[in-house]
Structures are given as structure tokens and as C-alpha cells.
Coordinates of C-alpha atoms in Angstrom, one line a residue:
X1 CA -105.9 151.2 -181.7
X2 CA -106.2 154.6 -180.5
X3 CA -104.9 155.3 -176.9
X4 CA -106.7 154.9 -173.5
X5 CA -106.9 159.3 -173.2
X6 CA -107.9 159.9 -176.6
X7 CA -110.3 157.3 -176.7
X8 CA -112.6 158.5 -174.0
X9 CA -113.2 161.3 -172.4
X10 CA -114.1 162.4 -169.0
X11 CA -117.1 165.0 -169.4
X12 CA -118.2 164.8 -166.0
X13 CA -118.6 168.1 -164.5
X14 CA -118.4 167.0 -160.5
X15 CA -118.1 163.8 -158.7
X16 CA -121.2 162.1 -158.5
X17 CA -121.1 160.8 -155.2
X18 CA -121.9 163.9 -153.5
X19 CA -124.5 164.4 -155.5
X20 CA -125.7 160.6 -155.1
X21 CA -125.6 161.6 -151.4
X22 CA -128.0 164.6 -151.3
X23 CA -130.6 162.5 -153.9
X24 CA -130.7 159.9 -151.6
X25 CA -131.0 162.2 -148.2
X26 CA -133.7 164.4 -150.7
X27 CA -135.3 160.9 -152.3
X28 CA -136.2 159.5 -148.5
X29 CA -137.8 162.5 -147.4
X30 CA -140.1 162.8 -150.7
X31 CA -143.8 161.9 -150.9
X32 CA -143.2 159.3 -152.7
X33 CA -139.7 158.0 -150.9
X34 CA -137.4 157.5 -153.9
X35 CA -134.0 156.4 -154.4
X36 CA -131.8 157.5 -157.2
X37 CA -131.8 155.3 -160.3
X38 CA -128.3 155.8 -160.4
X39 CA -127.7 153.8 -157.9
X40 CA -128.0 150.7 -160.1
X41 CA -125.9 151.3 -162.8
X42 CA -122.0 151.0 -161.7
X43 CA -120.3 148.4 -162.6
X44 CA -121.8 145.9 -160.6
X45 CA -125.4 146.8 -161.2
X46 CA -124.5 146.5 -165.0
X47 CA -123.2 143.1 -164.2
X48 CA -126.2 142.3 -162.4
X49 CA -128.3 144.0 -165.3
X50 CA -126.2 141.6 -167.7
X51 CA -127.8 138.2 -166.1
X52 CA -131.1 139.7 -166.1
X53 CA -131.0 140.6 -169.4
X54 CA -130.3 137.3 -170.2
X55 CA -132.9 135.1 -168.2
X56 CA -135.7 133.5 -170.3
X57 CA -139.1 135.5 -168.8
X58 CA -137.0 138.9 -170.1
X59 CA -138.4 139.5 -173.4
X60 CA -136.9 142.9 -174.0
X61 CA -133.7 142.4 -175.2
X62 CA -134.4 139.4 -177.1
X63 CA -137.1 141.7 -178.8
X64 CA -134.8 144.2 -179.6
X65 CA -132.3 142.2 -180.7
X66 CA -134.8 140.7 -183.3
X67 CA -135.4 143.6 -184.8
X68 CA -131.6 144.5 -185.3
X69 CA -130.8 141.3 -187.0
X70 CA -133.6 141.5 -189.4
X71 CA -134.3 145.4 -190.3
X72 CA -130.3 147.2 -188.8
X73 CA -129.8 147.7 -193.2
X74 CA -133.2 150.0 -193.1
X75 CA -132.4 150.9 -189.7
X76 CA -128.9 152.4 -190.6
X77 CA -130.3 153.9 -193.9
X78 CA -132.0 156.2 -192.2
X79 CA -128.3 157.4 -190.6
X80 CA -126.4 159.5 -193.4
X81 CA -122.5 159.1 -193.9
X82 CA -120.5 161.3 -191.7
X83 CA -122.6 161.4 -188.9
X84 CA -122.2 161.5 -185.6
X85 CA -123.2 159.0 -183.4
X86 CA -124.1 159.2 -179.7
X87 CA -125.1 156.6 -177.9
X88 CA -126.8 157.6 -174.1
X89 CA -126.1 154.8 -171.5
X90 CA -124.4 152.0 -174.1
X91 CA -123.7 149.0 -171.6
X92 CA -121.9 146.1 -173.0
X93 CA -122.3 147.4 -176.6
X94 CA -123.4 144.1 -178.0
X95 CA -126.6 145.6 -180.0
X96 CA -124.5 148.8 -180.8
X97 CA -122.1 146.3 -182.9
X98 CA -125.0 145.3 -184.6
X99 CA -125.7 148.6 -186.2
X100 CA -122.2 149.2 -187.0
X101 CA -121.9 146.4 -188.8
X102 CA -124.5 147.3 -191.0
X103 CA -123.3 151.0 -191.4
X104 CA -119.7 149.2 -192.6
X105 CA -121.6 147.1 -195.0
X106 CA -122.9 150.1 -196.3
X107 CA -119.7 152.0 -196.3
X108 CA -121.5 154.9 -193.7
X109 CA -118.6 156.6 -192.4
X110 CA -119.7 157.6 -189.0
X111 CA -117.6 158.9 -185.8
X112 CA -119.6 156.6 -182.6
X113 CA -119.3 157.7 -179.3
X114 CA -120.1 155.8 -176.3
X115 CA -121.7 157.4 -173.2
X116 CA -121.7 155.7 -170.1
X117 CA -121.6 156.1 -166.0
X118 CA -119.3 153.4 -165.7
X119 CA -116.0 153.9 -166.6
X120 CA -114.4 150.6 -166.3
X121 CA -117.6 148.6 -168.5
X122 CA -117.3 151.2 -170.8
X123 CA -113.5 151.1 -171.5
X124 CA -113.7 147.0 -171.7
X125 CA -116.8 147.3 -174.1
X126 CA -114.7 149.7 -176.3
X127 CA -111.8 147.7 -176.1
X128 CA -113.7 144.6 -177.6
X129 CA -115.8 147.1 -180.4
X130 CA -112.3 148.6 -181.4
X131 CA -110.5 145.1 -181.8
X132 CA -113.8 144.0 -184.0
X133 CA -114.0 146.9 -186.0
X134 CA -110.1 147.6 -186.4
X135 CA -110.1 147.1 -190.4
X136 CA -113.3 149.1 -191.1
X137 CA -111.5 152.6 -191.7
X138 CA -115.2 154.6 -192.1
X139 CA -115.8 154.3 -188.2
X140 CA -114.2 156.0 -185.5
X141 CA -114.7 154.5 -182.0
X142 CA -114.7 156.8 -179.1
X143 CA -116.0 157.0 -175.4
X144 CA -117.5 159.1 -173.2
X145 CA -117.7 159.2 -169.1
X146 CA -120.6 160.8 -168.2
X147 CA -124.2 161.2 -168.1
X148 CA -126.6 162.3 -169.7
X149 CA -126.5 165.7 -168.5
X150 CA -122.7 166.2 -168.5
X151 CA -123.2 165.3 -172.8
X152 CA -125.6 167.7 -173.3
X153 CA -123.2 170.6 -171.6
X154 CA -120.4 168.8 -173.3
X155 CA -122.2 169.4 -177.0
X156 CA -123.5 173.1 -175.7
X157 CA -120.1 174.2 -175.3
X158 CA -118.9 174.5 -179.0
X159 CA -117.5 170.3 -179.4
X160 CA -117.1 170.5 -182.9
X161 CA -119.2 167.2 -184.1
X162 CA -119.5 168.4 -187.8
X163 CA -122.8 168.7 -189.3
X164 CA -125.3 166.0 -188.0
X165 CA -125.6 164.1 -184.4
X166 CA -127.8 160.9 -184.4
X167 CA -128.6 160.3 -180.6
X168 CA -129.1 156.3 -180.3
X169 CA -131.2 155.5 -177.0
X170 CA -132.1 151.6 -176.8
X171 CA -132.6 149.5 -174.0
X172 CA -136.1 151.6 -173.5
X173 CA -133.9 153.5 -171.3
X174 CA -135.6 156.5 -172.1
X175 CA -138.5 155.2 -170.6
X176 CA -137.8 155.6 -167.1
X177 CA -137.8 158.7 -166.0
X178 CA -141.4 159.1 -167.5
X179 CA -142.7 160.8 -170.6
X180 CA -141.8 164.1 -168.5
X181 CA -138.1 162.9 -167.9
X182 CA -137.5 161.8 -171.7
X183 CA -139.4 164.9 -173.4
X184 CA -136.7 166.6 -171.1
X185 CA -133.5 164.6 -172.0
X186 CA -135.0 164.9 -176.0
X187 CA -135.2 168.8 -175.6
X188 CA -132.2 169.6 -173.5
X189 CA -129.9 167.7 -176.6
X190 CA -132.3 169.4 -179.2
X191 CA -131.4 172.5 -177.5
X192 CA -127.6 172.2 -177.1
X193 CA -127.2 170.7 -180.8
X194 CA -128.9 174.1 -181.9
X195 CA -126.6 176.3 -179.9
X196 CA -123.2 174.8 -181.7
X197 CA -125.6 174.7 -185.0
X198 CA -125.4 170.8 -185.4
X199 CA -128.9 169.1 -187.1
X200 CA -130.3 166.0 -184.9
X201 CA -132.5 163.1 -184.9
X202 CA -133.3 160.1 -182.6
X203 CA -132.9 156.5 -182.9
X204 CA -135.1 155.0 -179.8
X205 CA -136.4 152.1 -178.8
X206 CA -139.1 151.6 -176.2
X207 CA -141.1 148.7 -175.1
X208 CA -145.0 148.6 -176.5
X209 CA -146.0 145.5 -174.6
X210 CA -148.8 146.5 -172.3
X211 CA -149.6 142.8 -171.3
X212 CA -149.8 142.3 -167.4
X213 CA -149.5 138.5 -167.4
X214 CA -146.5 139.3 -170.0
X215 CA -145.0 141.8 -168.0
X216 CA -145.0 140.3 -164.6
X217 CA -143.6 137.4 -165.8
X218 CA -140.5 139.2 -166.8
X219 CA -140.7 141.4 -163.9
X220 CA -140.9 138.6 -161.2
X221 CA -139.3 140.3 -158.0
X222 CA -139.3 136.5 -156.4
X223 CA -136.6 135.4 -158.9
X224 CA -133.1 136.2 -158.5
X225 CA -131.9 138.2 -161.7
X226 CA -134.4 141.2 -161.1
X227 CA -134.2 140.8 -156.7
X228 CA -130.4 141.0 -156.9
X229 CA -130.3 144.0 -159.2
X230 CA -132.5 146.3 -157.5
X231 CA -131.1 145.2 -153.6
X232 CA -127.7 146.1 -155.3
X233 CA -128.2 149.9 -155.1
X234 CA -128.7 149.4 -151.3
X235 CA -125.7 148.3 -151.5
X236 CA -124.2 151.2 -154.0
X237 CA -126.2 153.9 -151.6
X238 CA -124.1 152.5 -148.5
X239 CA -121.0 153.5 -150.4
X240 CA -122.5 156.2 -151.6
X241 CA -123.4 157.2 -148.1
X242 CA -119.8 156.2 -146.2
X243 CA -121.8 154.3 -143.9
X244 CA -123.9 151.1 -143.9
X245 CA -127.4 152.2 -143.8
X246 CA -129.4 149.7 -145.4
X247 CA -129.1 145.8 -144.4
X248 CA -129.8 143.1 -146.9
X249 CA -131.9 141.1 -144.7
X250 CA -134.3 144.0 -143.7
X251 CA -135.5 144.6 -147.7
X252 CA -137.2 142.9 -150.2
X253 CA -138.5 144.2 -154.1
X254 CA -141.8 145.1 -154.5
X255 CA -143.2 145.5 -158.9
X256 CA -146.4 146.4 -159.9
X257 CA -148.0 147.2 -163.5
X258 CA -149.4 150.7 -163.9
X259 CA -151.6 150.6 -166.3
X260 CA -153.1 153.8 -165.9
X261 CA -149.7 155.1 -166.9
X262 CA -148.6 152.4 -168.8
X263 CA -145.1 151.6 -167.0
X264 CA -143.8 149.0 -164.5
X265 CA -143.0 150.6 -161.2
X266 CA -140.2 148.8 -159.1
X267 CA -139.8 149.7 -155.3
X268 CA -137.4 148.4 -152.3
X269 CA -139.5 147.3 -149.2
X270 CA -138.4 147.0 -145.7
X271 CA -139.6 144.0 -144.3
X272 CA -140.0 145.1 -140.8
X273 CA -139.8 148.7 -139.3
X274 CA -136.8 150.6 -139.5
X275 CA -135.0 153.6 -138.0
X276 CA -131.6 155.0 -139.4
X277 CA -129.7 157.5 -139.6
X278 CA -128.5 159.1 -143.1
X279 CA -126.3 161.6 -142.4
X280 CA -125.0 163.4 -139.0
X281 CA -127.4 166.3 -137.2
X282 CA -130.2 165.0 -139.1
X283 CA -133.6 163.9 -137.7
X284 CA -133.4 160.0 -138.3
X285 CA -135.5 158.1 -140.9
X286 CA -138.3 156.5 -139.7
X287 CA -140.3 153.6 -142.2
X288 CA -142.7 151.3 -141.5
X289 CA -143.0 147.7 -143.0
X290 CA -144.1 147.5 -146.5
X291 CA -143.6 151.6 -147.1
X292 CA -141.7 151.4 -151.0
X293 CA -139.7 153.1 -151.5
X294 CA -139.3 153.5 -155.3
X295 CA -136.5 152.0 -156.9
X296 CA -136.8 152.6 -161.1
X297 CA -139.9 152.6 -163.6
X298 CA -140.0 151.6 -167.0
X299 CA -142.4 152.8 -169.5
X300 CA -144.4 150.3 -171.6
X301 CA -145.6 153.0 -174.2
X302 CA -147.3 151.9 -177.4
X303 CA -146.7 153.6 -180.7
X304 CA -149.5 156.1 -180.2
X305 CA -148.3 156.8 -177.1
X306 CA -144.3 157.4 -178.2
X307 CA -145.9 159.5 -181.0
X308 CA -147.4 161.7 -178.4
X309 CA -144.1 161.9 -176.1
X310 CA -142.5 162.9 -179.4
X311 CA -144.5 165.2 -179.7
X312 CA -144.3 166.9 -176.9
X313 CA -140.6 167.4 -177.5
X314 CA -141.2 169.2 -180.6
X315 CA -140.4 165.7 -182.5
X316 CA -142.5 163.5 -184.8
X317 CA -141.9 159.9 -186.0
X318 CA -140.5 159.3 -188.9
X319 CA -140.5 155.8 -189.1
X320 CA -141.2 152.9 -187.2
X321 CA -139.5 149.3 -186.5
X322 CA -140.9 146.6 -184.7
X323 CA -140.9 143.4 -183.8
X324 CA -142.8 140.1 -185.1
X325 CA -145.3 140.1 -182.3
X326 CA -145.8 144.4 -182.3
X327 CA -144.5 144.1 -178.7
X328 CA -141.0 146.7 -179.1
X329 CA -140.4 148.9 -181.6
X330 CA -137.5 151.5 -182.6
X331 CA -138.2 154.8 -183.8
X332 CA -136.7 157.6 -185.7
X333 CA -137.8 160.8 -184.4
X334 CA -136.7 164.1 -186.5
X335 CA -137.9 167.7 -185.4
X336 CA -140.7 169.1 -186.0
X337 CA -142.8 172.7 -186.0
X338 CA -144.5 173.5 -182.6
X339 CA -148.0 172.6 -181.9
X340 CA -150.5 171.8 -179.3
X341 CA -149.2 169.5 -176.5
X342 CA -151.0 166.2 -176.3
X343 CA -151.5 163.8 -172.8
X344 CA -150.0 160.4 -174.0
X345 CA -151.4 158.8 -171.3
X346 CA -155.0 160.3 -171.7
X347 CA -157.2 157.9 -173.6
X348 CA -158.2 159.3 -176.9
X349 CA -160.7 157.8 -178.9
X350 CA -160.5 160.0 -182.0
X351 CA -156.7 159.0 -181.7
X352 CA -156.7 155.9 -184.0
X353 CA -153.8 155.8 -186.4
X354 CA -150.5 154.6 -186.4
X355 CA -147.4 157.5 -185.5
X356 CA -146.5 159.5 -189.1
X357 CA -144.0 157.4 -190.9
X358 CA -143.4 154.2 -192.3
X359 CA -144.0 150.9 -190.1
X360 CA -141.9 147.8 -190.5
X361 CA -141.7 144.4 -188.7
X362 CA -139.8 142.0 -188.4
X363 CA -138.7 139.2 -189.1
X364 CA -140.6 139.5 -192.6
X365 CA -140.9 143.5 -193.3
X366 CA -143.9 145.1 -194.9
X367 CA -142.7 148.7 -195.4
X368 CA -145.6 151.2 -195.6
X369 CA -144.2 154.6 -197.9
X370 CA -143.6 157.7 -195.9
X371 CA -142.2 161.3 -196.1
X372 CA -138.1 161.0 -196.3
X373 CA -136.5 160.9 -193.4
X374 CA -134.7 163.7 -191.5

């Protein structure tokens, strides 16, 4: 096993809490009020995340772990020997294994790296990857304590990462900052894997299911997996802040469906009106019961839809994976020559094929031929 400094690096390029500061004192003051997603994701948010993840209504992760267990072989074919793996924002790393067990059983060597906020989940989930994989020579386990920004300067600056990064971005993480906030994300590590000559692709996965009864159900703000998770990054912006701003008993968690722009928008509520103070020789805060405040969104994009956010980042879709019910998909996206933008969110009726690419479901495939992939 390969010691605690070599196996993972600190790429951040400036404390975060400062910066968590002036995104929450900014976030407040915007039209909409916003809070920092980041808030949610330190260790205890992950935690919290964990038993959500896990309650029965949650159908994500059960869908995507569906499709790993019965297409990660065609998955991972896709993924040539000797590449380098980057995975944004890998949690516990129990789906990741999943892959890297079928890169072993194909003897894909690969180098994996691990990118995370949270330093202490991320060196306990490599601890329990290395012990697992510690007689499979071909892959090479390492971490990375950052975000996604702090990567994409880390890969700009010259990192030498041989020939070929595959970026793996499950969890339908890349759905919530918007199709503006992922075509970003997917151009700024397009960009900096040109500029130390590296090739590139994408393995996403995003959630298709545009259901509301569905989605409600999973997103039920009255049950406690999904209320304690979001009231968590109160607590995480008290911290952040150095003083205790926000008071449990004054907010609650507000979810809607936006089906207009196909995502689930999750907001903290006060429950009563509230004055505070953020920082010193500042005007206070002033919000009035019910104001939200917005907390995190996540993107319920069909395949048409992740076609056109491909798209718009200069990518295409090479092939397709989804689940038995056509609810969550993963997708490899290669690049692709300029064109015309496209609104994914505008309907389109002269839009009626699948994404380029080959489609396959689970659990019994039907694979559809396509171009090679990239």
C-alpha cells in the first residue's frame, strides 16, 4: 500500500472557507437568495447523503447501480488500457469499485484518481479501494483534495497523465449546477487536457426520469434522510461563517419539480421572519417567512436533452447505457467539431431521435451498432 503523501494530493489552491464566506454573504443578497452547494458536502453532509442514498423512495442510486452490475464489461470497453481515470466528486467509492473490477477482469491497466472536497471520506474510501484491489497490479489508486476547479488547473499546468484522461462523473452530479454549469465544467477539463496535449472523453450519468409523482416521492422534504441533509449546510455555513447565524428551529426544506427545466429545485425556508447579521459593518439580512432560499438542483434531463448539453460543450454521445425502466442512463461523450448551439430545454418537435450512438439497457441489453467509440 502506497503511503498516505503519495497517495493523495492536495490540489487546492486556497482555503475554501473564505471563499464559502463571501458565496454565502454574495448568495443572500442575490435575486434568487442562494446558498453555496458546497455547503453540503463535508464530511457530515456526505454522511447524511450516505442515509439518503440509501432510503427506499431514492431510486437513483439503486438505478445506477443496476446498470453497473449488468452492462460495467461494455461500460469499461469503451475505456482503453493505460488510461487515466478521473473521477469528479467520488464519495464512498462503492460504484467506482464496480467499474474497477471489471477493468481488472479485463486486464485494463488504468491509473484512478479520486477527487473529492472531503479529505477525511476520501482517504477512508481509498483506504478500503486499496486493501480490495491490492493484488490487481494493472491499477493504480490515487487521490485527489480538491474540487473541481482546483483539477482542471491541476491538469492545465503540465501534470503528466500520459496519453488519455477519462473523466467519470456519476451520481448525476453534473446535473446541478444546470446545463450552463456542466457545459462549463465539460469545456474547462476539455480545455486544460488540450493545453498539456492529453485526448479526453466522458463517462456520465444523469437522471432521465421526468415523473413528478416519481420524483417527489424520492424528494419528500417531510422525511428525515433528505430534511437532515439540506438543514446540515446551515449548520456547515455557521462554521463557515465563525458565528451561529442560522438556528435549526427557525428553517424548514422546501422541493419542487421544474418541469419547464426539467430539474428538482431544493430550497431552505425560514419559518418565521428573520433578521441577522452575516458579517460585521454590514447592513443586516432581512427575510420574510417562506422566502427560499435555494439550497441545490438536480437536473432530470432525458437522453435528447443530455445530447443537447453535449452538444453545447462541443461533445456528442457515443453511446448510451440505461436502466430497465429508461429512467437513468450513463453516457460516453467524446469530442466533437463545432456547430450550432441547441436549447435543451426548448421543446423541439422535429427533434425525435435517440442521441448518436449505441443504446443499451439493462438488465437484458439490446445493443444498437454505432460509430467506434472515442
Amino acid at each position: 500500500m502506497s503511503s498516505p503523501a503519495a497517495r493523495m494530493l492536495d490540489i487546492r489552491r486556497a482555503p475554501w472557507e473564505g471563499d464559502l464566506r463571501a458565496e454565502i454573504v454574495e448568495g443572500l443578497q442575490a435575486e434568487p437568495a442562494r446558498l453555496p452547494p458546497l455547503l453540503l458536502w463535508d464530511d457530515e453532509g456526505l454522511r447524511l447523503f450516505g442515509a439518503l442514498a440509501q432510503s427506499t423512495p431514492y431510486y437513483p442510486g439503486r438505478k445506477e447501480r443496476e446498470i453497473l452490475k449488468h452492462q460495467s464489461a461494455s461500460i469499461v470497453s469503451q475505456i482503453p488500457s493505460g488510461t487515466v481515470l478521473i473521477e469528479f466528486g467520488c464519495g464512498d467509492l462503492d460504484k467506482t469499485r464496480m467499474l474497477l473490477h471489471a477493468m481488472n477482469q479485463q486486464h485494463r491497466a488504468v491509473s484512478y484518481y479520486a477527487l473529492d472536497v472531503s479529505a477525511e471520506e476520501l482517504s477512508g474510501s481509498l483506504d478500503a479501494l486499496e486493501q480490495e484491489f491490492a493484488g490487481a497490479a494493472s491499477i493504480e489508486i490515487r487521490g485527489l483534495h480538491g474540487t473541481y476547479e482546483d483539477c482542471v488547473h491541476w491538469i492545465a499546468q503540465g501534470v503528466s497523465l500520459g496519453k488519455l484522461v477519462t473523466f467519470l462523473w456519476m451520481g448525476n452530479s453534473m446535473t446541478n449546477g444546470g446545463p450552463v454549469g456542466a457545459q462549463a465544467v465539460l469545456q474547462q477539463a476539455a480545455a486544460a487536457c488540450q493545453r498539456n496535449g492529453l485526448g479526453f472523453q466522458f463517462l456520465v450519468s444523469c437522471d432521465a426520469c421526468q415523473d413528478p409523482e416519481r420524483l417527489m416521492a424520492a424528494y419528500d422534504p417531510a422525511q428525515p434522510p433528505l430534511r437532515d441533509f439540506i438543514l446540515h449546510g446551515l449548520d456547515h455555513a455557521n462554521r463557515a461563517l465563525q458565528r451561529p447565524v442560522f438556528q435549526p428551529a427557525d428553517w424548514t426544506v422546501h422541493v419542487q419539480y421544474d418541469a419547464r427545466h426539467a430539474m428538482v429545485d431544493v430550497s431552505y425556508v425560514p419559518v418565521r421572519e428573520l433578521v441577522f447579521h452575516v458579517e460585521d459593518k454590514r447592513p443586516p439580512v432581512s427575510l420574510q417567512a417562506g422566502t427560499k432560499i435555494r439550497a441545490i438542483t438536480s437536473g432530470k434531463w432525458s437522453p435528447e436533452q443530455m445530447a443537447a448539453v453535449a452538444h453545447g460543450a462541443q461533445l456528442q454521445v457515443e453511446r448510451t447505457w440505461m436502466d430497465d425502466d429508461g429512467i437513468y442512463a450513463f453516457y460516453l461523450l467524446c469530442p466533437h467539431a463545432p456547430a450550432q448551439s441547441t436549447d435543451p430545454f426548448r421543446k423541439d418537435e422535429s427533434r425525435t431521435s435517440m442521441p448518436r450512438g449505441s443504446v443499451t439497457r439493462s438488465p437484458n441489453p439490446v445493443v444498437i451498432e454505432t460509430a467506434d467509440a472515442c
